[in-house]
Each structure stands twice: as C-alpha cells, then as structure tokens.
Amino acid sequence: MNVIELMLRSFRINISESRSFEFGSLSFFTLMIFFATGGLTFAGEPEAPVKTEVPPDQLETPYRIEVVAEDLRVPWEMMFLPDGRMMFTERTGSVRIIKDDQLLPEPALELDVAQGNKMGLLGIVADPNFAENRQVTLAYNYRTNAPNEGRPDFRLRVVRYREDNNRLVDPEVLVEDIPAASNHTGCRLVFGPDGKLYVTTGDADRPEPSQNLGQLHGKILRLEPDGSIPADNPFIGVSGARPEIWSYGHRNPQGLAFQPRTGALLSSEHGPNGGDELNWITRRANYGWPVVSHRRTQDGMEPPFLEFTPSIAPGKTIFYSGKAFPELAGDALVSCLRGQSLLRVQLDGQTLRSFSALFRGNFGRVRDVVESPEGYLYVSTSQQDPPEGRPLPGYDRILRIVPASAPASAFPEWKPEPPGAFSPSPAVTAIEKLIRANCASCHGAGLSGGLHSSLLDGQWEHATDDTSLSRIIAEGLPEHGMPAPLNPLTPDEVSLIVRYIRDREPEAK
C-alpha cells in the first residue's frame, strides 16, 4: 500500500471499487454462522487508535446571524415553498409555516404522533411540481397495539397531503408499517432529479434486518410520488425482496442530498460509538450494517466515503448552490448534533478536497440546515434531546446566517450564549468520559437507559455474571448491533465500567 492510500484510509475515504455482494433475506441463524466461520474481515486497521479530527472553519464572507423563530420544540426539517413561505415540522407533531417573516400562529397540521427519545413528526418535502399540485409529503412515527417482545411497537408512515390556504389536507398514505424505534427511525425525504421520492429508514433498534431485503427498516427506499413502485427499482422480481428498496445495510441515515450536475446521492448516517458516516449511495448496494462498521470492511459491502470517530451525529445534508456565500459553492453541508456545528465537505465531483466545522459550538445541537431562495443559510437547533441537549430560555430556535451586506430585516440579532451553556454536564469524571465514549450512545449517559435498556437494574439479556459482562464490554455483541470498541478497552477500563454498573444496581443502594 502506498503512502497516498495510507493517508486516504486514515481519513476513511472510499478508495475501493464498488461491489455487488448481497445477503438477501439473511436470517439471524445465518448471520451467526457468518460470524462464527470467520466471514468478517478487518482491513486497514491502524496499529494505534485513529480519530477523525474535524478542524474549525470560518466563512470568508462577513455575515450576521438572526433569530427567525424561537420557543420551538425540535424543528426537525425545514423547506421553502416556491412562493417563499417556509414550512417546517416540530417533532411533537406540528407542521408550522413562516410567511412574510412571521411565524403563523395556527399550525398547518397537528398530528397525534408517537413520541419518545428522538421520534415523532420528522421529514417533510414538497413535490417538485408543488406550484401546480400543492402536494407535500411527510413522515411520522405511530404506535400500534401489536406485541413486540414486551416493548412498545413503533412504526413509520409516509403520507402525502395537499396544501390549501396554509393548511395541509386530504392525507394519502404512501407507505406505512415500517418498523421504527425511539432513536433509529431515519425519516429523511428527498425528491431526486429523476422525480422519484427517496426515503431513509433506520434499523429500528433491530440491526440484523438491515441485511434482510424482505424488510423495510435499515434501508433507503425509492418510490413514485404517489407511493407506487418505479419500474426500474433494483430488487423488483427478486424473490423475498421488497421492491421499494434502493440500498440496504444502513443503521440510521438522517441526511440525503443529490449533488448538482453529477446527480450523485450523498447520505449521512449515525454509527455506533462513533463510526458516523458519509456514503455515496448507489442502487442495489449494501452498506454493511451490522456486519461491518467504522473502518472494518467486508467484500461486497461498501465502505464509507468518510467516517467520523468520535461521533459528530450527522443530520440533514445539502449541497450549497447559492451566491450569498460564494466560498461554499458546490460544498456539502451537514448539520451536526453532537458535533454542534455545520460540517463543510469540499469536493471535486465525488473526490474529497477537505472537511471542516463551521459555527462550532455556537448554536448547540444543529438538527437541520437549508438554503433559502436568496442563498441564505437557515439552521434549526435541537436542544430538547435529553440527556445530550440542554434547553435554554428561547430554545429551540430557527436561525439564519446572511451576508452582512444583506438588507436589514425585522428579525432580532442572535446573541451568543455564554461558554459552556450547551454542555449537558459541565463536570465530567474519568469514568463518565469512558462511558460516554463507549456506552452512552445506546444506554444513555449514565447507563440508565436510552436507545437500549438500562444497565443498572440487573436485568441483563446477554450477561449472567461479572465475567460475561466484562467480555461483552470488551468484545461487543456484533450480531446484536454492538460492535467491539474501535479503540480497545484495557482490562482496567473494563473493570471501571463493571464497577460503575455494580455500584448503582438497586441491591447496592
């Protein structure tokens, strides 16, 4: 391997050719055999742990920041309509409209959605022919009464509405009954240059079905605007496969954008304990989850274009095409939650030039980014996400970044928060840092529960004693979506985590 390739691998750039290996309807038993027989390979692992350092960056164009709306509850996705109105979702179930620089008091739609850690009313997109048909499509979570191994049964539904005088009416269900979970439900919606609707779905806290072509979670779907199946979808006619599927092997993709001119599709995806990804998406391709993650590779599975450890928690992805900030022309911008910034990815076609972080730490958790017709940048915050988010007075907010030379507006000027205002826990002990780096993304910052169950109640599914608990902490459970730590834990570090768990069990009180 030459020096250039080594440098590229250190940045997790996809330098390999795409492959066409498929798992199809992979059962849990088959997956276990796959692991047990050594089918998983690890390539390009450095001898020492490698971290993706994202350097800070600044806009060259002088700018100002304004507060467009505040006192919101997780504005999940924003979009501009052809007439200049902004429509956005709040995760609690409301679709809101900003018209003539004013937030309308009455929602365009209010839905009774399933709410949890990070689910509810999520993606929204206007039909490319909105000026003629007034159609808007959105996605939200709902709860069923079906048994689900003792846990709530959550699902994802994609519905098309018609906009009429600032209201959304006449719902038509396009696809539903997609398995979901409180933290892995995907839900980015985007129309492609081909006029088709692309939908991301998370693995619903069930990692193995991401490899199962008979199920819709852990996938990117491709639909006609009315929900029917495009005749050229890649898995039409494949036995046991759902025809809606475009790509598979995803964990929780929350960003999706088509590159102007090339039409290439870029996705951002949340990884386990770091391992966040940017991927170039191609039809029929397998992106590996849960068989591979981070820098691990496997024949027939696409490695990430970029991979980030520690986690930046990437959300919405756009390609900037405006003129207000010419230095951003053609760049991909990704909202970052844990990274508290806009990730800027500079590209030559699909080749990386550099990446950096804009506005790092300025706004707290950034959930969404969108470009206005004038080329201004609008971002939404996501501070209502305990334990990672820390709500402050006035939050959540929609902010906009405009050139300093832009005409004056009625929006108030944004004022920076004091240092550390967005930190959920200013003082962090050594064991807390260890847990946050290796356990918190699934089990919560204090291991009392999050995406997965609490580790403090003694009710473990896969461990029976300290020995088996230590082994799982050190080696993971890849078949259940818990990979081994990318940076191996020392025996002392494993013991610290075990002692932390034991000291907080009910019987230890």
Short mmCIF file of C-alpha atoms in Angstrom, two decimals:
data_model
loop_
_atom_site.label_atom_id
_atom_site.label_comp_id
_atom_site.label_asym_id
_atom_site.label_seq_id
_atom_site.Cartn_x
_atom_site.Cartn_y
_atom_site.Cartn_z
CA MET A 1 0.00 0.00 0.00
CA ASN A 2 1.47 3.37 -0.97
CA VAL A 3 1.65 6.49 1.18
CA ILE A 4 -1.29 8.16 -0.56
CA GLU A 5 -3.55 5.18 0.16
CA LEU A 6 -2.47 5.13 3.79
CA MET A 7 -3.35 8.81 4.12
CA LEU A 8 -6.71 8.25 2.49
CA ARG A 9 -7.50 5.33 4.80
CA SER A 10 -6.70 7.49 7.80
CA PHE A 11 -9.48 9.78 6.67
CA ARG A 12 -11.80 6.81 5.89
CA ILE A 13 -12.19 7.75 2.24
CA ASN A 14 -13.68 5.09 -0.01
CA ILE A 15 -10.82 4.21 -2.33
CA SER A 16 -12.07 0.78 -3.30
CA GLU A 17 -14.25 -0.18 -6.21
CA SER A 18 -17.92 -0.87 -5.55
CA ARG A 19 -19.02 -4.47 -5.26
CA SER A 20 -22.29 -6.32 -5.73
CA PHE A 21 -22.31 -8.97 -2.96
CA GLU A 22 -25.78 -9.31 -1.40
CA PHE A 23 -27.09 -11.03 1.72
CA GLY A 24 -30.72 -11.04 0.61
CA SER A 25 -33.05 -12.40 3.26
CA LEU A 26 -30.36 -13.12 5.83
CA SER A 27 -31.67 -14.87 8.90
CA PHE A 28 -30.28 -14.44 12.40
CA PHE A 29 -29.02 -18.03 12.29
CA THR A 30 -27.21 -17.39 9.00
CA LEU A 31 -25.66 -14.23 10.37
CA MET A 32 -24.39 -16.10 13.43
CA ILE A 33 -22.80 -18.73 11.17
CA PHE A 34 -21.24 -15.92 9.14
CA PHE A 35 -19.55 -14.51 12.22
CA ALA A 36 -18.62 -17.88 13.66
CA THR A 37 -16.93 -19.07 10.46
CA GLY A 38 -14.72 -16.02 10.14
CA GLY A 39 -16.59 -14.39 7.28
CA LEU A 40 -15.91 -10.97 8.77
CA THR A 41 -12.57 -9.44 7.86
CA PHE A 42 -10.85 -6.35 9.16
CA ALA A 43 -8.78 -4.36 6.70
CA GLY A 44 -6.83 -1.17 7.11
CA GLU A 45 -6.92 -1.14 10.93
CA PRO A 46 -4.15 1.14 12.23
CA GLU A 47 -1.88 -0.11 14.99
CA ALA A 48 -2.81 2.90 17.16
CA PRO A 49 -6.33 4.32 17.52
CA VAL A 50 -7.09 6.92 14.84
CA LYS A 51 -9.54 9.75 15.45
CA THR A 52 -11.19 11.92 12.85
CA GLU A 53 -10.23 15.44 13.83
CA VAL A 54 -12.58 17.98 12.25
CA PRO A 55 -10.78 21.35 12.19
CA PRO A 56 -12.73 24.56 12.82
CA ASP A 57 -13.53 26.81 9.88
CA GLN A 58 -15.00 30.24 9.19
CA LEU A 59 -16.90 31.82 6.35
CA GLU A 60 -14.90 34.23 4.24
CA THR A 61 -17.94 36.43 3.58
CA PRO A 62 -18.76 38.77 6.50
CA TYR A 63 -22.11 37.74 7.94
CA ARG A 64 -24.67 38.30 10.65
CA ILE A 65 -26.94 35.82 12.42
CA GLU A 66 -30.64 36.46 13.07
CA VAL A 67 -33.34 34.70 15.10
CA VAL A 68 -36.20 33.71 12.77
CA ALA A 69 -38.33 31.83 15.33
CA GLU A 70 -37.90 30.61 18.90
CA ASP A 71 -39.62 28.69 21.71
CA LEU A 72 -39.98 25.73 19.33
CA ARG A 73 -39.85 22.01 20.10
CA VAL A 74 -37.25 20.31 17.91
CA PRO A 75 -37.84 21.83 14.47
CA TRP A 76 -36.80 18.67 12.64
CA GLU A 77 -36.92 19.68 8.99
CA MET A 78 -37.40 22.97 7.15
CA MET A 79 -38.20 23.59 3.49
CA PHE A 80 -39.01 26.56 1.28
CA LEU A 81 -42.05 26.57 -0.97
CA PRO A 82 -41.84 28.19 -4.43
CA ASP A 83 -43.73 31.28 -3.19
CA GLY A 84 -41.13 31.96 -0.47
CA ARG A 85 -43.00 30.54 2.53
CA MET A 86 -41.07 28.27 4.85
CA MET A 87 -42.76 25.11 6.13
CA PHE A 88 -41.21 23.07 8.92
CA THR A 89 -42.02 20.18 11.24
CA GLU A 90 -41.80 20.11 15.00
CA ARG A 91 -41.10 16.65 16.35
CA THR A 92 -44.01 16.92 18.79
CA GLY A 93 -46.46 16.72 15.86
CA SER A 94 -46.96 20.19 14.33
CA VAL A 95 -46.29 21.49 10.84
CA ARG A 96 -45.66 25.25 11.03
CA ILE A 97 -45.39 27.99 8.40
CA ILE A 98 -43.34 31.18 8.31
CA LYS A 99 -44.88 33.68 5.89
CA ASP A 100 -43.64 37.21 5.23
CA ASP A 101 -41.07 36.76 8.00
CA GLN A 102 -43.77 35.88 10.56
CA LEU A 103 -44.46 32.55 12.23
CA LEU A 104 -48.16 31.91 11.66
CA PRO A 105 -49.93 31.25 14.97
CA GLU A 106 -52.02 28.33 13.66
CA PRO A 107 -50.21 25.15 12.61
CA ALA A 108 -50.75 23.89 9.09
CA LEU A 109 -51.27 20.44 10.59
CA GLU A 110 -51.28 18.83 14.02
CA LEU A 111 -50.81 15.09 14.32
CA ASP A 112 -51.01 12.68 17.23
CA VAL A 113 -47.60 11.08 16.72
CA ALA A 114 -45.67 8.56 18.78
CA GLN A 115 -43.13 10.48 20.79
CA GLY A 116 -40.08 9.13 22.50
CA ASN A 117 -36.40 9.75 22.80
CA LYS A 118 -35.97 11.04 19.25
CA MET A 119 -39.04 10.20 17.22
CA GLY A 120 -42.31 11.84 16.24
CA LEU A 121 -43.09 14.07 13.25
CA LEU A 122 -39.91 14.19 11.22
CA GLY A 123 -39.21 14.59 7.48
CA ILE A 124 -41.12 16.85 5.08
CA VAL A 125 -40.67 17.60 1.38
CA ALA A 126 -42.62 19.49 -1.29
CA ASP A 127 -43.42 17.84 -4.59
CA PRO A 128 -41.22 19.14 -7.46
CA ASN A 129 -44.47 20.26 -9.12
CA PHE A 130 -45.83 21.91 -5.98
CA ALA A 131 -46.82 25.10 -7.83
CA GLU A 132 -49.29 23.01 -9.84
CA ASN A 133 -50.36 20.20 -7.49
CA ARG A 134 -49.77 21.75 -4.00
CA GLN A 135 -48.58 18.38 -2.69
CA VAL A 136 -46.42 17.94 0.42
CA THR A 137 -45.14 14.61 1.77
CA LEU A 138 -44.15 13.99 5.37
CA ALA A 139 -43.13 11.09 7.61
CA TYR A 140 -44.02 10.39 11.22
CA ASN A 141 -43.96 7.67 13.86
CA TYR A 142 -47.04 5.98 15.28
CA ARG A 143 -47.67 3.26 17.82
CA THR A 144 -49.54 0.02 17.30
CA ASN A 145 -51.03 -2.38 19.80
CA ALA A 146 -49.15 -5.34 18.36
CA PRO A 147 -46.98 -7.41 20.73
CA ASN A 148 -43.28 -6.64 20.33
CA GLU A 149 -41.26 -8.77 22.76
CA GLY A 150 -42.52 -6.77 25.71
CA ARG A 151 -41.62 -3.39 24.20
CA PRO A 152 -43.77 -0.70 22.57
CA ASP A 153 -44.32 -1.36 18.88
CA PHE A 154 -43.48 1.79 16.90
CA ARG A 155 -43.90 2.21 13.16
CA LEU A 156 -43.11 4.76 10.47
CA ARG A 157 -45.65 6.12 8.00
CA VAL A 158 -45.12 8.29 4.89
CA VAL A 159 -48.15 10.38 3.93
CA ARG A 160 -48.88 12.86 1.14
CA TYR A 161 -51.03 15.95 1.79
CA ARG A 162 -52.37 18.84 -0.23
CA GLU A 163 -51.64 22.40 0.90
CA ASP A 164 -54.68 24.69 0.90
CA ASN A 165 -54.52 28.21 2.34
CA ASN A 166 -51.74 27.39 4.84
CA ARG A 167 -53.30 24.10 5.87
CA LEU A 168 -52.40 20.52 4.96
CA VAL A 169 -55.46 18.48 3.99
CA ASP A 170 -56.53 15.31 2.15
CA PRO A 171 -53.97 12.80 3.51
CA GLU A 172 -52.97 9.83 1.31
CA VAL A 173 -50.81 7.11 2.86
CA LEU A 174 -47.93 6.20 0.54
CA VAL A 175 -46.21 3.57 2.68
CA GLU A 176 -46.62 2.53 6.31
CA ASP A 177 -45.96 -0.27 8.80
CA ILE A 178 -42.19 0.34 8.57
CA PRO A 179 -40.61 -0.85 11.85
CA ALA A 180 -39.26 2.05 13.92
CA ALA A 181 -37.79 2.79 17.33
CA SER A 182 -37.29 5.78 19.56
CA ASN A 183 -33.83 6.57 18.25
CA HIS A 184 -33.32 4.80 14.92
CA THR A 185 -36.08 5.78 12.55
CA GLY A 186 -34.35 7.62 9.71
CA CYS A 187 -37.06 9.69 8.00
CA ARG A 188 -35.25 11.96 5.56
CA LEU A 189 -37.36 12.58 2.45
CA VAL A 190 -35.99 13.98 -0.80
CA PHE A 191 -37.03 14.04 -4.45
CA GLY A 192 -34.33 13.08 -6.94
CA PRO A 193 -33.57 14.56 -10.34
CA ASP A 194 -35.48 11.55 -11.69
CA GLY A 195 -38.66 12.79 -9.99
CA LYS A 196 -38.72 9.83 -7.60
CA LEU A 197 -39.18 10.08 -3.82
CA TYR A 198 -36.31 8.73 -1.71
CA VAL A 199 -36.96 7.81 1.94
CA THR A 200 -34.43 6.82 4.61
CA THR A 201 -35.34 4.33 7.33
CA GLY A 202 -33.39 3.41 10.47
CA ASP A 203 -32.73 -0.09 11.72
CA ALA A 204 -35.44 0.29 14.41
CA ASP A 205 -33.07 -0.98 17.09
CA ARG A 206 -33.09 -4.32 15.25
CA PRO A 207 -29.71 -4.36 13.50
CA GLU A 208 -29.90 -7.73 11.73
CA PRO A 209 -32.90 -6.91 9.44
CA SER A 210 -30.86 -4.12 7.83
CA GLN A 211 -29.39 -7.00 5.80
CA ASN A 212 -32.82 -8.53 5.13
CA LEU A 213 -34.27 -7.50 1.78
CA GLY A 214 -37.70 -8.67 2.92
CA GLN A 215 -38.00 -5.80 5.44
CA LEU A 216 -38.01 -2.04 5.01
CA HIS A 217 -36.01 -0.80 8.00
CA GLY A 218 -32.31 -0.05 7.66
CA LYS A 219 -32.86 0.91 4.02
CA ILE A 220 -33.15 3.74 1.54
CA LEU A 221 -36.42 3.41 -0.37
CA ARG A 222 -37.35 4.76 -3.81
CA LEU A 223 -40.98 5.47 -4.68
CA GLU A 224 -43.06 7.26 -7.25
CA PRO A 225 -44.60 10.46 -5.84
CA ASP A 226 -47.91 8.58 -5.36
CA GLY A 227 -46.21 5.74 -3.45
CA SER A 228 -46.22 3.21 -6.29
CA ILE A 229 -43.05 1.31 -7.21
CA PRO A 230 -40.80 2.60 -10.04
CA ALA A 231 -40.45 0.00 -12.75
CA ASP A 232 -36.63 0.24 -12.70
CA ASN A 233 -36.12 -0.29 -8.95
CA PRO A 234 -33.23 -2.77 -8.42
CA PHE A 235 -34.99 -5.50 -6.42
CA ILE A 236 -38.14 -5.90 -8.48
CA GLY A 237 -38.55 -9.59 -9.22
CA VAL A 238 -36.01 -10.70 -6.58
CA SER A 239 -37.58 -13.45 -4.52
CA GLY A 240 -38.36 -12.33 -0.97
CA ALA A 241 -37.22 -8.74 -1.55
CA ARG A 242 -39.33 -5.63 -1.07
CA PRO A 243 -39.49 -3.72 -4.38
CA GLU A 244 -39.31 -0.33 -2.63
CA ILE A 245 -35.66 -0.85 -1.66
CA TRP A 246 -32.92 1.16 -3.38
CA SER A 247 -29.99 0.37 -0.99
CA TYR A 248 -29.62 -1.53 2.27
CA GLY A 249 -27.35 -2.27 5.23
CA HIS A 250 -27.99 1.12 6.88
CA ARG A 251 -28.07 1.92 10.59
CA ASN A 252 -29.74 5.34 10.85
CA PRO A 253 -29.36 7.58 7.79
CA GLN A 254 -30.68 11.08 8.51
CA GLY A 255 -29.23 13.05 5.63
CA LEU A 256 -29.81 12.62 1.89
CA ALA A 257 -28.93 15.02 -0.93
CA PHE A 258 -28.33 14.87 -4.68
CA GLN A 259 -25.22 16.59 -5.97
CA PRO A 260 -25.99 19.16 -8.67
CA ARG A 261 -24.60 18.42 -12.12
CA THR A 262 -23.47 14.85 -11.30
CA GLY A 263 -26.74 13.62 -9.76
CA ALA A 264 -24.73 11.58 -7.23
CA LEU A 265 -26.57 10.80 -3.99
CA LEU A 266 -24.82 11.54 -0.68
CA SER A 267 -26.11 10.21 2.65
CA SER A 268 -25.13 10.91 6.25
CA GLU A 269 -25.57 8.13 8.79
CA HIS A 270 -25.24 7.67 12.56
CA GLY A 271 -22.78 4.98 13.60
CA PRO A 272 -22.32 3.01 16.84
CA ASN A 273 -19.99 4.63 19.40
CA GLY A 274 -18.58 6.89 16.74
CA GLY A 275 -18.32 5.49 13.25
CA ASP A 276 -20.64 8.16 11.81
CA GLU A 277 -20.57 8.01 8.03
CA LEU A 278 -20.98 9.86 4.78
CA ASN A 279 -21.78 7.49 1.93
CA TRP A 280 -22.21 7.83 -1.80
CA ILE A 281 -25.39 5.85 -2.41
CA THR A 282 -25.77 3.62 -5.46
CA ARG A 283 -28.61 1.35 -6.47
CA ARG A 284 -28.62 -2.17 -5.06
CA ALA A 285 -25.55 -1.53 -2.86
CA ASN A 286 -25.06 -2.97 0.62
CA TYR A 287 -23.57 -0.56 3.20
CA GLY A 288 -22.71 -3.25 5.69
CA TRP A 289 -24.60 -2.66 8.93
CA PRO A 290 -24.47 -4.53 11.27
CA VAL A 291 -21.83 -6.83 9.75
CA VAL A 292 -19.27 -4.01 9.44
CA SER A 293 -18.88 -0.53 10.90
CA HIS A 294 -16.16 2.04 11.45
CA ARG A 295 -13.10 1.11 9.35
CA ARG A 296 -13.95 -2.59 9.21
CA THR A 297 -14.52 -3.92 5.71
CA GLN A 298 -16.08 -6.95 4.04
CA ASP A 299 -16.18 -7.98 0.41
CA GLY A 300 -19.46 -6.96 -1.19
CA MET A 301 -20.14 -4.17 1.33
CA GLU A 302 -19.50 -0.51 0.64
CA PRO A 303 -17.01 1.23 2.95
CA PRO A 304 -17.88 4.79 3.92
CA PHE A 305 -16.69 7.74 1.88
CA LEU A 306 -15.93 9.47 5.19
CA GLU A 307 -16.10 8.11 8.75
CA PHE A 308 -16.04 10.15 11.95
CA THR A 309 -14.91 8.95 15.37
CA PRO A 310 -15.67 10.42 17.89
CA SER A 311 -19.26 10.91 16.84
CA ILE A 312 -20.48 14.12 15.23
CA ALA A 313 -24.10 12.81 14.95
CA PRO A 314 -24.81 14.00 11.39
CA GLY A 315 -28.30 15.10 10.36
CA LYS A 316 -29.58 16.94 7.29
CA THR A 317 -27.28 17.12 4.25
CA ILE A 318 -27.45 19.71 1.46
CA PHE A 319 -25.30 20.89 -1.42
CA TYR A 320 -24.90 24.66 -1.41
CA SER A 321 -25.69 26.27 -4.75
CA GLY A 322 -26.41 29.91 -3.83
CA LYS A 323 -24.47 33.11 -4.39
CA ALA A 324 -24.71 34.72 -0.94
CA PHE A 325 -21.64 32.78 0.23
CA PRO A 326 -19.60 32.08 -2.93
CA GLU A 327 -16.87 30.28 -0.97
CA LEU A 328 -19.39 27.47 -0.26
CA ALA A 329 -20.34 26.86 -3.90
CA GLY A 330 -20.66 23.12 -4.51
CA ASP A 331 -19.82 22.19 -0.92
CA ALA A 332 -21.84 19.63 1.03
CA LEU A 333 -23.10 20.98 4.37
CA VAL A 334 -24.19 18.57 7.10
CA SER A 335 -25.93 19.60 10.33
CA CYS A 336 -24.25 18.03 13.36
CA LEU A 337 -25.94 17.31 16.67
CA ARG A 338 -23.19 16.02 18.92
CA GLY A 339 -20.67 17.92 16.77
CA GLN A 340 -22.63 21.18 17.38
CA SER A 341 -21.66 22.63 14.00
CA LEU A 342 -22.15 22.54 10.26
CA LEU A 343 -19.80 20.03 8.70
CA ARG A 344 -18.39 21.51 5.49
CA VAL A 345 -17.22 18.96 2.92
CA GLN A 346 -15.36 20.42 -0.06
CA LEU A 347 -15.44 18.23 -3.14
CA ASP A 348 -14.18 17.89 -6.68
CA GLY A 349 -17.02 15.83 -8.06
CA GLN A 350 -17.11 12.86 -5.70
CA THR A 351 -13.49 13.28 -4.61
CA LEU A 352 -12.74 14.82 -1.24
CA ARG A 353 -10.73 18.04 -1.02
CA SER A 354 -11.17 18.75 2.70
CA PHE A 355 -13.67 18.85 5.55
CA SER A 356 -14.09 21.29 8.44
CA ALA A 357 -16.59 22.57 11.03
CA LEU A 358 -18.45 25.87 10.65
CA PHE A 359 -20.01 27.65 13.67
CA ARG A 360 -18.70 25.01 16.06
CA GLY A 361 -20.38 25.32 19.46
CA ASN A 362 -22.27 28.49 18.54
CA PHE A 363 -25.82 27.12 18.43
CA GLY A 364 -25.72 23.91 20.43
CA ARG A 365 -27.08 20.82 18.66
CA VAL A 366 -27.84 21.60 15.00
CA ARG A 367 -30.66 19.44 13.64
CA ASP A 368 -31.33 20.91 10.19
CA VAL A 369 -29.80 23.17 7.56
CA VAL A 370 -31.48 24.52 4.45
CA GLU A 371 -30.65 27.09 1.80
CA SER A 372 -33.17 29.88 1.13
CA PRO A 373 -34.00 31.15 -2.36
CA GLU A 374 -31.62 34.09 -1.66
CA GLY A 375 -28.80 31.69 -0.78
CA TYR A 376 -29.01 32.40 2.97
CA LEU A 377 -28.40 29.54 5.41
CA TYR A 378 -31.14 28.58 7.86
CA VAL A 379 -30.34 26.21 10.74
CA SER A 380 -32.54 24.73 13.44
CA THR A 381 -31.41 23.70 16.91
CA SER A 382 -32.28 20.51 18.77
CA GLN A 383 -31.75 21.10 22.47
CA GLN A 384 -34.83 19.12 23.58
CA ASP A 385 -32.91 15.84 23.46
CA PRO A 386 -32.03 14.79 26.99
CA PRO A 387 -29.53 13.82 28.19
CA GLU A 388 -27.46 15.28 25.35
CA GLY A 389 -29.40 18.51 24.87
CA ARG A 390 -29.69 21.26 27.43
CA PRO A 391 -32.69 23.54 26.75
CA LEU A 392 -32.13 27.23 27.43
CA PRO A 393 -34.70 30.05 27.51
CA GLY A 394 -35.98 30.59 23.99
CA TYR A 395 -34.85 27.22 22.64
CA ASP A 396 -35.34 25.56 20.26
CA ARG A 397 -34.75 28.15 17.56
CA ILE A 398 -34.57 28.66 13.82
CA LEU A 399 -31.65 30.92 12.95
CA ARG A 400 -30.44 32.31 9.67
CA ILE A 401 -26.98 33.33 8.51
CA VAL A 402 -26.97 36.17 5.97
CA PRO A 403 -24.17 38.28 4.43
CA ALA A 404 -23.50 41.43 6.44
CA SER A 405 -24.37 43.39 3.28
CA ALA A 406 -27.88 41.87 3.07
CA PRO A 407 -30.82 44.26 3.52
CA ALA A 408 -31.90 44.88 7.09
CA SER A 409 -34.73 42.69 8.38
CA ALA A 410 -37.20 42.66 11.25
CA PHE A 411 -35.55 39.59 12.76
CA PRO A 412 -33.67 40.22 16.02
CA GLU A 413 -29.94 39.70 16.06
CA TRP A 414 -28.72 36.45 17.54
CA LYS A 415 -26.60 36.85 20.64
CA PRO A 416 -24.05 34.18 21.59
CA GLU A 417 -24.70 32.10 24.68
CA PRO A 418 -22.04 32.10 27.43
CA PRO A 419 -19.28 29.48 27.15
CA GLY A 420 -20.45 26.02 28.21
CA ALA A 421 -24.14 26.94 28.01
CA PHE A 422 -24.95 23.99 25.74
CA SER A 423 -22.98 21.39 27.66
CA PRO A 424 -25.40 18.94 29.33
CA SER A 425 -22.89 18.22 32.08
CA PRO A 426 -20.03 20.70 32.59
CA ALA A 427 -18.08 18.49 35.04
CA VAL A 428 -17.28 15.03 33.68
CA THR A 429 -15.30 12.41 35.62
CA ALA A 430 -12.91 9.93 34.06
CA ILE A 431 -15.40 7.07 34.25
CA GLU A 432 -18.13 9.29 32.76
CA LYS A 433 -15.85 10.13 29.84
CA LEU A 434 -15.19 6.43 29.36
CA ILE A 435 -18.89 5.60 29.38
CA ARG A 436 -19.78 8.45 27.03
CA ALA A 437 -17.16 7.30 24.55
CA ASN A 438 -18.14 3.64 24.59
CA CYS A 439 -21.64 3.10 26.00
CA ALA A 440 -23.77 6.25 26.16
CA SER A 441 -24.95 6.32 22.54
CA CYS A 442 -27.04 3.21 23.22
CA HIS A 443 -27.53 3.01 27.00
CA GLY A 444 -27.63 6.69 27.98
CA ALA A 445 -25.02 8.96 29.54
CA GLY A 446 -25.46 7.33 32.96
CA LEU A 447 -26.29 3.84 31.61
CA SER A 448 -29.83 4.24 32.96
CA GLY A 449 -31.40 3.71 29.54
CA GLY A 450 -31.61 5.37 26.16
CA LEU A 451 -31.85 3.64 22.79
CA HIS A 452 -31.33 0.37 24.67
CA SER A 453 -32.39 -0.62 28.16
CA SER A 454 -30.82 0.37 31.47
CA LEU A 455 -27.69 -1.49 32.58
CA LEU A 456 -28.27 -0.56 36.21
CA ASP A 457 -31.25 -2.75 37.08
CA GLY A 458 -29.52 -6.14 36.91
CA GLN A 459 -31.92 -7.31 34.20
CA TRP A 460 -29.38 -8.17 31.51
CA GLU A 461 -30.31 -10.04 28.38
CA HIS A 462 -26.87 -11.33 27.38
CA ALA A 463 -24.75 -11.33 30.58
CA THR A 464 -25.10 -13.54 33.65
CA ASP A 465 -22.17 -12.50 35.84
CA ASP A 466 -19.19 -10.14 36.00
CA THR A 467 -17.13 -12.36 33.72
CA SER A 468 -19.66 -12.42 30.88
CA LEU A 469 -20.42 -8.73 31.42
CA SER A 470 -16.71 -7.89 31.12
CA ARG A 471 -16.40 -9.98 27.98
CA ILE A 472 -19.34 -8.21 26.33
CA ILE A 473 -17.99 -4.77 27.25
CA ALA A 474 -14.60 -5.67 25.77
CA GLU A 475 -15.70 -7.66 22.71
CA GLY A 476 -19.20 -6.35 21.95
CA LEU A 477 -22.10 -8.31 20.50
CA PRO A 478 -21.78 -7.66 16.76
CA GLU A 479 -24.77 -9.83 15.87
CA HIS A 480 -26.94 -7.57 18.02
CA GLY A 481 -25.59 -4.30 16.64
CA MET A 482 -22.98 -3.75 19.37
CA PRO A 483 -19.56 -3.85 17.70
CA ALA A 484 -16.37 -4.21 19.67
CA PRO A 485 -14.93 -0.84 20.73
CA LEU A 486 -12.95 0.71 17.89
CA ASN A 487 -10.28 1.71 20.39
CA PRO A 488 -9.83 -1.46 22.50
CA LEU A 489 -10.52 -1.05 26.20
CA THR A 490 -7.85 -2.06 28.70
CA PRO A 491 -8.74 -4.59 31.42
CA ASP A 492 -8.64 -1.73 33.94
CA GLU A 493 -11.11 0.30 31.87
CA VAL A 494 -13.45 -2.68 31.59
CA SER A 495 -13.25 -3.16 35.35
CA LEU A 496 -14.10 0.50 35.92
CA ILE A 497 -17.26 0.18 33.84
CA VAL A 498 -18.29 -3.06 35.56
CA ARG A 499 -17.76 -1.48 38.98
CA TYR A 500 -19.74 1.60 37.92
CA ILE A 501 -22.66 -0.65 36.94
CA ARG A 502 -22.48 -2.80 40.07
CA ASP A 503 -22.28 0.20 42.44
CA ARG A 504 -25.52 1.58 41.03
CA GLU A 505 -27.66 -1.54 40.97
CA PRO A 506 -30.77 -1.42 43.19
CA GLU A 507 -29.40 -4.03 45.60
CA ALA A 508 -26.25 -1.93 46.05
CA LYS A 509 -28.23 1.01 47.47
#
